[in-house]
PDB file of C-alpha atoms in Angstrom:
ATOM      1  CA  MET A   1     -29.756 297.674-136.298  1.00 53.00           C
ATOM      2  CA  THR A   2     -33.511 297.776-136.777  1.00 53.00           C
ATOM      3  CA  GLU A   3     -35.373 294.534-136.709  1.00 61.00           C
ATOM      4  CA  THR A   4     -35.618 292.651-139.988  1.00 56.00           C
ATOM      5  CA  ALA A   5     -35.768 289.059-138.866  1.00 51.00           C
ATOM      6  CA  VAL A   6     -38.788 287.418-140.401  1.00 48.00           C
ATOM      7  CA  PRO A   7     -39.876 284.017-139.153  1.00 44.00           C
ATOM      8  CA  VAL A   8     -41.764 281.270-140.886  1.00 47.00           C
ATOM      9  CA  SER A   9     -44.850 283.069-142.064  1.00 44.00           C
ATOM     10  CA  VAL A  10     -47.625 281.346-140.179  1.00 37.00           C
ATOM     11  CA  ARG A  11     -47.996 279.291-137.082  1.00 44.00           C
ATOM     12  CA  SER A  12     -49.674 276.135-138.377  1.00 43.00           C
ATOM     13  CA  SER A  13     -53.255 275.471-137.354  1.00 46.00           C
ATOM     14  CA  SER A  14     -53.297 271.936-138.787  1.00 52.00           C
ATOM     15  CA  GLY A  15     -53.711 270.288-135.404  1.00 61.00           C
ATOM     16  CA  ASP A  16     -50.668 268.081-136.038  1.00 78.00           C
ATOM     17  CA  PRO A  17     -48.901 267.533-132.683  1.00 87.00           C
ATOM     18  CA  LEU A  18     -45.567 267.810-134.488  1.00 93.00           C
ATOM     19  CA  ASP A  19     -46.430 271.327-135.637  1.00 93.00           C
ATOM     20  CA  GLY A  20     -47.204 272.301-132.067  1.00 94.00           C
ATOM     21  CA  ALA A  21     -43.917 270.893-130.795  1.00 96.00           C
ATOM     22  CA  VAL A  22     -41.959 272.656-133.543  1.00 97.00           C
ATOM     23  CA  TRP A  23     -43.683 275.944-132.755  1.00 96.00           C
ATOM     24  CA  ARG A  24     -42.912 275.737-129.041  1.00 96.00           C
ATOM     25  CA  LEU A  25     -39.220 275.160-129.720  1.00 98.00           C
ATOM     26  CA  ARG A  26     -38.966 277.802-132.438  1.00 97.00           C
ATOM     27  CA  SER A  27     -40.726 280.441-130.383  1.00 97.00           C
ATOM     28  CA  ARG A  28     -38.005 280.048-127.749  1.00 96.00           C
ATOM     29  CA  GLY A  29     -35.106 280.171-130.186  1.00 97.00           C
ATOM     30  CA  CYS A  30     -34.433 276.403-130.194  1.00 97.00           C
ATOM     31  CA  TRP A  31     -34.164 276.210-133.982  1.00 98.00           C
ATOM     32  CA  GLU A  32     -31.837 273.206-134.193  1.00 97.00           C
ATOM     33  CA  ASP A  33     -34.082 271.137-131.921  1.00 97.00           C
ATOM     34  CA  ALA A  34     -37.153 272.146-133.915  1.00 98.00           C
ATOM     35  CA  ALA A  35     -35.445 271.293-137.210  1.00 98.00           C
ATOM     36  CA  SER A  36     -34.428 267.885-135.836  1.00 97.00           C
ATOM     37  CA  LEU A  37     -38.078 267.035-135.196  1.00 97.00           C
ATOM     38  CA  LEU A  38     -38.848 267.647-138.858  1.00 97.00           C
ATOM     39  CA  GLU A  39     -35.882 265.724-140.239  1.00 95.00           C
ATOM     40  CA  PRO A  40     -37.592 262.314-140.639  1.00 95.00           C
ATOM     41  CA  ARG A  41     -40.348 263.813-142.778  1.00 95.00           C
ATOM     42  CA  ALA A  42     -38.145 266.286-144.615  1.00 96.00           C
ATOM     43  CA  ALA A  43     -36.519 263.615-146.770  1.00 92.00           C
ATOM     44  CA  SER A  44     -39.725 263.055-148.738  1.00 93.00           C
ATOM     45  CA  GLU A  45     -42.292 265.708-147.781  1.00 96.00           C
ATOM     46  CA  PRO A  46     -41.863 269.132-149.434  1.00 96.00           C
ATOM     47  CA  ARG A  47     -43.752 270.944-146.658  1.00 96.00           C
ATOM     48  CA  ALA A  48     -41.559 269.479-143.933  1.00 97.00           C
ATOM     49  CA  ALA A  49     -38.378 270.048-145.941  1.00 98.00           C
ATOM     50  CA  LEU A  50     -39.252 273.705-146.468  1.00 97.00           C
ATOM     51  CA  ALA A  51     -40.224 274.206-142.821  1.00 97.00           C
ATOM     52  CA  ARG A  52     -36.910 272.702-141.724  1.00 98.00           C
ATOM     53  CA  ALA A  53     -34.997 275.013-144.056  1.00 98.00           C
ATOM     54  CA  GLN A  54     -36.978 278.016-142.829  1.00 98.00           C
ATOM     55  CA  LEU A  55     -36.082 277.245-139.236  1.00 98.00           C
ATOM     56  CA  LEU A  56     -32.378 277.039-139.983  1.00 98.00           C
ATOM     57  CA  VAL A  57     -32.448 280.206-142.089  1.00 98.00           C
ATOM     58  CA  GLU A  58     -34.205 281.979-139.241  1.00 98.00           C
ATOM     59  CA  ARG A  59     -31.448 280.807-136.909  1.00 98.00           C
ATOM     60  CA  CYS A  60     -28.907 282.499-139.190  1.00 98.00           C
ATOM     61  CA  MET A  61     -30.724 285.822-138.957  1.00 97.00           C
ATOM     62  CA  PHE A  62     -31.092 285.685-135.182  1.00 97.00           C
ATOM     63  CA  THR A  63     -27.609 284.349-134.372  1.00 97.00           C
ATOM     64  CA  SER A  64     -25.448 284.960-137.486  1.00 96.00           C
ATOM     65  CA  GLU A  65     -24.423 281.299-137.197  1.00 96.00           C
ATOM     66  CA  GLY A  66     -25.243 278.032-138.945  1.00 97.00           C
ATOM     67  CA  TRP A  67     -25.004 279.221-142.549  1.00 98.00           C
ATOM     68  CA  GLY A  68     -23.758 275.884-143.857  1.00 97.00           C
ATOM     69  CA  ARG A  69     -26.582 273.967-142.167  1.00 97.00           C
ATOM     70  CA  ALA A  70     -29.123 276.371-143.619  1.00 98.00           C
ATOM     71  CA  GLU A  71     -27.693 276.016-147.134  1.00 98.00           C
ATOM     72  CA  GLU A  72     -27.784 272.247-146.867  1.00 97.00           C
ATOM     73  CA  ALA A  73     -31.399 272.246-145.681  1.00 98.00           C
ATOM     74  CA  LEU A  74     -32.398 274.685-148.396  1.00 98.00           C
ATOM     75  CA  ARG A  75     -30.858 272.571-151.143  1.00 98.00           C
ATOM     76  CA  ALA A  76     -32.750 269.580-149.772  1.00 97.00           C
ATOM     77  CA  ALA A  77     -36.018 271.526-149.830  1.00 98.00           C
ATOM     78  CA  GLU A  78     -35.368 272.633-153.407  1.00 97.00           C
ATOM     79  CA  SER A  79     -34.704 269.035-154.459  1.00 97.00           C
ATOM     80  CA  VAL A  80     -38.091 267.744-153.239  1.00 97.00           C
ATOM     81  CA  ALA A  81     -40.191 270.701-154.453  1.00 96.00           C
ATOM     82  CA  HIS A  82     -42.520 269.653-157.288  1.00 95.00           C
ATOM     83  CA  THR A  83     -45.184 272.338-157.754  1.00 96.00           C
ATOM     84  CA  ASP A  84     -44.788 276.000-158.636  1.00 96.00           C
ATOM     85  CA  THR A  85     -45.970 276.913-155.144  1.00 96.00           C
ATOM     86  CA  GLU A  86     -43.335 274.678-153.550  1.00 96.00           C
ATOM     87  CA  ARG A  87     -40.603 275.926-155.883  1.00 97.00           C
ATOM     88  CA  GLY A  88     -41.653 279.517-155.285  1.00 98.00           C
ATOM     89  CA  ALA A  89     -41.573 279.092-151.514  1.00 97.00           C
ATOM     90  CA  ALA A  90     -38.094 277.548-151.702  1.00 98.00           C
ATOM     91  CA  ALA A  91     -36.896 280.400-153.939  1.00 98.00           C
ATOM     92  CA  CYS A  92     -38.298 282.915-151.447  1.00 98.00           C
ATOM     93  CA  GLU A  93     -36.316 281.237-148.682  1.00 98.00           C
ATOM     94  CA  ARG A  94     -33.127 281.240-150.751  1.00 98.00           C
ATOM     95  CA  GLY A  95     -33.596 284.933-151.390  1.00 98.00           C
ATOM     96  CA  TYR A  96     -34.064 285.587-147.700  1.00 98.00           C
ATOM     97  CA  LEU A  97     -30.946 283.629-146.734  1.00 98.00           C
ATOM     98  CA  ALA A  98     -28.932 285.646-149.258  1.00 98.00           C
ATOM     99  CA  PHE A  99     -30.479 288.853-147.885  1.00 98.00           C
ATOM    100  CA  ALA A 100     -29.562 287.875-144.315  1.00 98.00           C
ATOM    101  CA  SER A 101     -25.971 287.198-145.337  1.00 98.00           C
ATOM    102  CA  THR A 102     -25.809 290.618-146.996  1.00 98.00           C
ATOM    103  CA  LEU A 103     -27.502 292.503-144.151  1.00 97.00           C
ATOM    104  CA  LEU A 104     -25.337 290.934-141.444  1.00 96.00           C
ATOM    105  CA  LYS A 105     -22.199 291.540-143.542  1.00 96.00           C
ATOM    106  CA  VAL A 106     -21.270 287.859-143.655  1.00 97.00           C
ATOM    107  CA  ARG A 107     -20.993 287.929-147.461  1.00 97.00           C
ATOM    108  CA  ASP A 108     -22.527 290.243-150.060  1.00 98.00           C
ATOM    109  CA  ARG A 109     -25.156 288.149-151.822  1.00 98.00           C
ATOM    110  CA  ALA A 110     -27.497 290.950-152.875  1.00 98.00           C
ATOM    111  CA  ASP A 111     -27.608 289.876-156.533  1.00 98.00           C
ATOM    112  CA  GLU A 112     -28.472 286.331-155.520  1.00 98.00           C
ATOM    113  CA  ALA A 113     -31.196 287.628-153.207  1.00 98.00           C
ATOM    114  CA  ARG A 114     -32.772 289.729-155.966  1.00 98.00           C
ATOM    115  CA  ALA A 115     -32.677 286.872-158.459  1.00 98.00           C
ATOM    116  CA  ALA A 116     -34.188 284.353-156.052  1.00 98.00           C
ATOM    117  CA  LEU A 117     -36.962 286.683-154.895  1.00 98.00           C
ATOM    118  CA  GLY A 118     -37.698 287.546-158.511  1.00 98.00           C
ATOM    119  CA  ARG A 119     -38.014 283.858-159.329  1.00 98.00           C
ATOM    120  CA  ALA A 120     -40.338 283.401-156.365  1.00 98.00           C
ATOM    121  CA  ALA A 121     -42.507 286.268-157.624  1.00 97.00           C
ATOM    122  CA  ALA A 122     -42.797 284.556-161.007  1.00 97.00           C
ATOM    123  CA  LEU A 123     -43.827 281.260-159.411  1.00 97.00           C
ATOM    124  CA  LEU A 124     -46.170 282.463-156.651  1.00 96.00           C
ATOM    125  CA  ALA A 125     -49.433 283.854-157.977  1.00 91.00           C
ATOM    126  CA  PRO A 126     -51.177 286.689-156.094  1.00 88.00           C
ATOM    127  CA  GLY A 127     -53.039 285.152-153.170  1.00 85.00           C
ATOM    128  CA  ALA A 128     -50.926 281.990-153.228  1.00 90.00           C
ATOM    129  CA  PRO A 129     -49.580 280.634-149.938  1.00 86.00           C
ATOM    130  CA  GLY A 130     -46.321 282.398-149.241  1.00 94.00           C
ATOM    131  CA  ARG A 131     -47.068 285.463-151.367  1.00 96.00           C
ATOM    132  CA  ALA A 132     -47.522 287.739-148.350  1.00 97.00           C
ATOM    133  CA  LEU A 133     -44.164 286.658-146.950  1.00 98.00           C
ATOM    134  CA  LEU A 134     -42.553 287.218-150.344  1.00 98.00           C
ATOM    135  CA  ASP A 135     -43.982 290.738-150.588  1.00 98.00           C
ATOM    136  CA  PHE A 136     -42.613 291.466-147.129  1.00 98.00           C
ATOM    137  CA  ARG A 137     -39.157 290.208-147.979  1.00 98.00           C
ATOM    138  CA  ARG A 138     -39.070 292.210-151.186  1.00 98.00           C
ATOM    139  CA  GLY A 139     -39.897 295.201-149.007  1.00 98.00           C
ATOM    140  CA  LEU A 140     -36.896 294.378-146.823  1.00 98.00           C
ATOM    141  CA  MET A 141     -34.678 294.282-149.887  1.00 98.00           C
ATOM    142  CA  ALA A 142     -36.021 297.622-151.083  1.00 98.00           C
ATOM    143  CA  GLU A 143     -35.418 299.259-147.703  1.00 97.00           C
ATOM    144  CA  HIS A 144     -32.131 297.761-146.567  1.00 97.00           C
ATOM    145  CA  VAL A 145     -30.318 296.903-149.802  1.00 97.00           C
ATOM    146  CA  SER A 146     -31.730 299.204-152.482  1.00 96.00           C
ATOM    147  CA  GLY A 147     -32.310 302.165-150.148  1.00 96.00           C
ATOM    148  CA  ASN A 148     -35.816 302.780-151.495  1.00 97.00           C
ATOM    149  CA  PRO A 149     -38.186 303.378-148.554  1.00 96.00           C
ATOM    150  CA  GLN A 150     -41.123 304.198-150.849  1.00 96.00           C
ATOM    151  CA  ALA A 151     -40.924 300.811-152.574  1.00 97.00           C
ATOM    152  CA  ALA A 152     -40.374 299.185-149.199  1.00 98.00           C
ATOM    153  CA  GLU A 153     -43.530 300.735-147.780  1.00 98.00           C
ATOM    154  CA  ALA A 154     -45.565 299.566-150.767  1.00 98.00           C
ATOM    155  CA  GLY A 155     -44.295 296.015-150.238  1.00 97.00           C
ATOM    156  CA  TYR A 156     -44.936 296.130-146.504  1.00 98.00           C
ATOM    157  CA  ARG A 157     -48.495 297.393-146.997  1.00 98.00           C
ATOM    158  CA  ARG A 158     -49.281 294.671-149.537  1.00 97.00           C
ATOM    159  CA  ALA A 159     -47.892 292.076-147.152  1.00 97.00           C
ATOM    160  CA  HIS A 160     -49.791 293.604-144.233  1.00 97.00           C
ATOM    161  CA  ASN A 161     -53.123 293.503-146.013  1.00 96.00           C
ATOM    162  CA  GLU A 162     -52.539 289.930-147.124  1.00 96.00           C
ATOM    163  CA  ALA A 163     -51.397 288.822-143.667  1.00 96.00           C
ATOM    164  CA  VAL A 164     -54.386 290.400-141.945  1.00 95.00           C
ATOM    165  CA  GLY A 165     -56.743 288.866-144.501  1.00 93.00           C
ATOM    166  CA  GLN A 166     -55.230 285.425-143.910  1.00 92.00           C
ATOM    167  CA  GLY A 167     -55.230 285.781-140.126  1.00 94.00           C
ATOM    168  CA  ASP A 168     -51.431 285.501-140.060  1.00 96.00           C
ATOM    169  CA  ALA A 169     -50.779 287.222-136.734  1.00 96.00           C
ATOM    170  CA  LEU A 170     -47.050 286.553-136.710  1.00 96.00           C
ATOM    171  CA  LEU A 171     -46.346 288.081-140.110  1.00 97.00           C
ATOM    172  CA  SER A 172     -48.695 290.938-139.207  1.00 98.00           C
ATOM    173  CA  SER A 173     -46.468 291.655-136.215  1.00 98.00           C
ATOM    174  CA  TYR A 174     -43.544 292.114-138.586  1.00 98.00           C
ATOM    175  CA  THR A 175     -45.428 294.287-141.057  1.00 98.00           C
ATOM    176  CA  TRP A 176     -46.556 296.502-138.168  1.00 98.00           C
ATOM    177  CA  GLN A 177     -42.951 296.718-136.958  1.00 98.00           C
ATOM    178  CA  ARG A 178     -41.491 297.771-140.301  1.00 98.00           C
ATOM    179  CA  LEU A 179     -44.296 300.240-141.003  1.00 98.00           C
ATOM    180  CA  GLY A 180     -43.623 301.687-137.556  1.00 98.00           C
ATOM    181  CA  ALA A 181     -39.909 302.003-138.364  1.00 97.00           C
ATOM    182  CA  LEU A 182     -40.702 303.864-141.589  1.00 98.00           C
ATOM    183  CA  ALA A 183     -43.025 306.151-139.629  1.00 98.00           C
ATOM    184  CA  VAL A 184     -40.071 307.010-137.370  1.00 97.00           C
ATOM    185  CA  LEU A 185     -38.071 308.036-140.436  1.00 95.00           C
ATOM    186  CA  ASN A 186     -40.979 310.218-141.540  1.00 95.00           C
ATOM    187  CA  GLY A 187     -41.181 311.879-138.141  1.00 96.00           C
ATOM    188  CA  ASP A 188     -44.624 310.468-137.319  1.00 97.00           C
ATOM    189  CA  VAL A 189     -44.060 309.322-133.748  1.00 97.00           C
ATOM    190  CA  ALA A 190     -47.733 308.587-133.050  1.00 97.00           C
ATOM    191  CA  GLU A 191     -47.985 306.268-136.050  1.00 98.00           C
ATOM    192  CA  ALA A 192     -44.707 304.601-135.097  1.00 98.00           C
ATOM    193  CA  ARG A 193     -45.925 304.044-131.544  1.00 98.00           C
ATOM    194  CA  HIS A 194     -49.136 302.484-132.870  1.00 98.00           C
ATOM    195  CA  GLY A 195     -47.238 300.114-135.160  1.00 98.00           C
ATOM    196  CA  PHE A 196     -44.764 299.045-132.488  1.00 98.00           C
ATOM    197  CA  THR A 197     -47.545 298.553-129.918  1.00 98.00           C
ATOM    198  CA  GLU A 198     -49.496 296.316-132.288  1.00 98.00           C
ATOM    199  CA  SER A 199     -46.365 294.342-133.131  1.00 98.00           C
ATOM    200  CA  LEU A 200     -45.648 293.693-129.458  1.00 98.00           C
ATOM    201  CA  ARG A 201     -49.254 292.747-128.721  1.00 98.00           C
ATOM    202  CA  LEU A 202     -49.405 290.195-131.527  1.00 98.00           C
ATOM    203  CA  ARG A 203     -46.139 288.547-130.503  1.00 97.00           C
ATOM    204  CA  GLU A 204     -47.199 288.321-126.882  1.00 97.00           C
ATOM    205  CA  GLU A 205     -50.549 286.815-127.862  1.00 96.00           C
ATOM    206  CA  ALA A 206     -48.852 284.286-130.139  1.00 95.00           C
ATOM    207  CA  GLY A 207     -46.290 283.364-127.487  1.00 96.00           C
ATOM    208  CA  TYR A 208     -43.438 284.222-129.859  1.00 97.00           C
ATOM    209  CA  LEU A 209     -40.963 284.699-127.057  1.00 97.00           C
ATOM    210  CA  VAL A 210     -37.855 285.159-129.187  1.00 97.00           C
ATOM    211  CA  GLY A 211     -39.465 288.116-130.966  1.00 97.00           C
ATOM    212  CA  ILE A 212     -40.673 289.996-127.891  1.00 98.00           C
ATOM    213  CA  ALA A 213     -37.395 291.649-126.827  1.00 98.00           C
ATOM    214  CA  PRO A 214     -36.933 293.380-130.218  1.00 97.00           C
ATOM    215  CA  ALA A 215     -40.538 294.570-130.090  1.00 98.00           C
ATOM    216  CA  LEU A 216     -40.011 296.003-126.604  1.00 98.00           C
ATOM    217  CA  ALA A 217     -36.821 297.750-127.691  1.00 97.00           C
ATOM    218  CA  ALA A 218     -38.527 299.258-130.743  1.00 98.00           C
ATOM    219  CA  LEU A 219     -41.399 300.589-128.662  1.00 98.00           C
ATOM    220  CA  ALA A 220     -38.945 302.045-126.141  1.00 97.00           C
ATOM    221  CA  GLU A 221     -37.492 304.245-128.895  1.00 96.00           C
ATOM    222  CA  VAL A 222     -40.755 306.180-129.269  1.00 97.00           C
ATOM    223  CA  GLU A 223     -41.956 306.245-125.655  1.00 97.00           C
ATOM    224  CA  PRO A 224     -41.048 308.992-123.166  1.00 96.00           C
ATOM    225  CA  GLU A 225     -39.180 308.277-119.966  1.00 95.00           C
ATOM    226  CA  PRO A 226     -39.650 306.551-117.569  1.00 96.00           C
ATOM    227  CA  GLU A 227     -41.719 304.166-119.723  1.00 97.00           C
ATOM    228  CA  ALA A 228     -38.886 303.863-122.238  1.00 97.00           C
ATOM    229  CA  ALA A 229     -36.458 302.761-119.505  1.00 96.00           C
ATOM    230  CA  ARG A 230     -38.951 300.192-118.240  1.00 97.00           C
ATOM    231  CA  LEU A 231     -39.382 298.729-121.723  1.00 98.00           C
ATOM    232  CA  ARG A 232     -35.605 298.589-122.308  1.00 97.00           C
ATOM    233  CA  GLY A 233     -35.120 296.885-118.962  1.00 97.00           C
ATOM    234  CA  GLU A 234     -37.748 294.292-119.813  1.00 97.00           C
ATOM    235  CA  ALA A 235     -36.145 293.734-123.220  1.00 98.00           C
ATOM    236  CA  THR A 236     -32.725 293.308-121.608  1.00 97.00           C
ATOM    237  CA  ARG A 237     -33.984 290.730-119.118  1.00 97.00           C
ATOM    238  CA  LEU A 238     -35.628 288.707-121.886  1.00 97.00           C
ATOM    239  CA  PHE A 239     -32.542 289.008-124.085  1.00 96.00           C
ATOM    240  CA  ARG A 240     -30.410 287.551-121.276  1.00 96.00           C
ATOM    241  CA  LEU A 241     -32.967 284.820-120.556  1.00 95.00           C
ATOM    242  CA  LEU A 242     -32.764 283.635-124.160  1.00 95.00           C
ATOM    243  CA  GLY A 243     -28.964 283.519-124.138  1.00 94.00           C
ATOM    244  CA  GLY A 244     -28.348 286.701-126.103  1.00 95.00           C
ATOM    245  CA  VAL A 245     -30.668 286.320-129.089  1.00 96.00           C
ATOM    246  CA  PRO A 246     -31.365 287.985-131.348  1.00 96.00           C
ATOM    247  CA  ARG A 247     -27.648 288.683-131.342  1.00 95.00           C
ATOM    248  CA  TRP A 248     -27.926 291.955-133.247  1.00 93.00           C
ATOM    249  CA  LEU A 249     -30.062 293.400-130.438  1.00 95.00           C
ATOM    250  CA  GLY A 250     -27.166 293.322-127.950  1.00 93.00           C
ATOM    251  CA  PRO A 251     -25.543 296.609-129.025  1.00 92.00           C
ATOM    252  CA  GLU A 252     -28.903 298.384-128.912  1.00 89.00           C
ATOM    253  CA  LEU A 253     -29.367 297.284-125.318  1.00 89.00           C
ATOM    254  CA  ALA A 254     -25.721 298.004-124.458  1.00 70.00           C
ATOM    255  CA  GLU A 255     -25.505 294.473-123.141  1.00 47.00           C
ATOM    256  CA  PRO A 256     -22.461 292.700-124.661  1.00 45.00           C
ATOM    257  CA  LEU A 257     -22.508 288.931-124.426  1.00 44.00           C
ATOM    258  CA  PRO A 258     -20.368 287.443-121.672  1.00 46.00           C
ATOM    259  CA  GLU A 259     -17.195 285.709-122.832  1.00 46.00           C
ATOM    260  CA  ASP A 260     -16.967 281.946-122.541  1.00 40.00           C
TER     261      ASP A 260
END
C-alpha cells in the first residue's frame, strides 16, 4: 500500500506551549495522549475541537483503530464550528475519515467522502486556511477511489504550490511523496527519486518521526542496491521502535507484528 496518510496540515507556530506539547506527542504516534491535552479546550474552542478530531482521525489512518473515538470527536468539532472556514475544515476532516475507512477496507464510505469534500470545497475559498489540505485530499480520492491519476496530479500540484507558498513543510512532504508515486507510475524514476528525497528531508527537518519510516521505504523503491537495502533496514528499525505504525507499512517491510 502506498502512503496516503495525511496529518494535520501545519505544525502550529503560535508559540502556545500546548501546541508544542501536542506536536511532540503526535509526531511520535501518541495521538490519544495528544488529543487528551486538547480536551479541556475542545468543548468550547472550535480550533481545539478540530485539532483533537484531526489527531484521532490520523490515528485511524495509521493504526486502523479508534474509529468510534474519531467519529465522536468529529461530531463535537462540527457542533462548535460557527464560521464557513470552521465548517469547511470540519467537512474536510469528515471526508478524510470516510476516505480512510474506504481505503483501509473497514467500510465503503466513498459516497460520504465525496459529499463531505465537496461541501468543504464550497465553504473554503481559494487561499483560505485548510484549502491546500482539501486539494490534497481530493487528489487522494481521485487517485485511490476514482482511479483518475490525471485529476489526482492536478490536485496534488495545487496543494503543493499552496503548501510551499504558506511554508507548510509537513503538507509539502506529502505532496512531494504523492507526486513521486505518480512519477513511478509514469516510469520517471529520476523524478520519483527527487520527490521521495524531498519528502524524507522535510519530515526529518520537522521531526515528524512517525512519518519517516514510510518516506524511507518509498525512497528505497527507486534506489539501487545496496542503498535500497540500507533504507529498508532503517525503515524497519524505526517501524519497530514506534510499535508497528503505520500499520499498513508492515507488509511492505515484510515485518509482521508480534502476537500478544
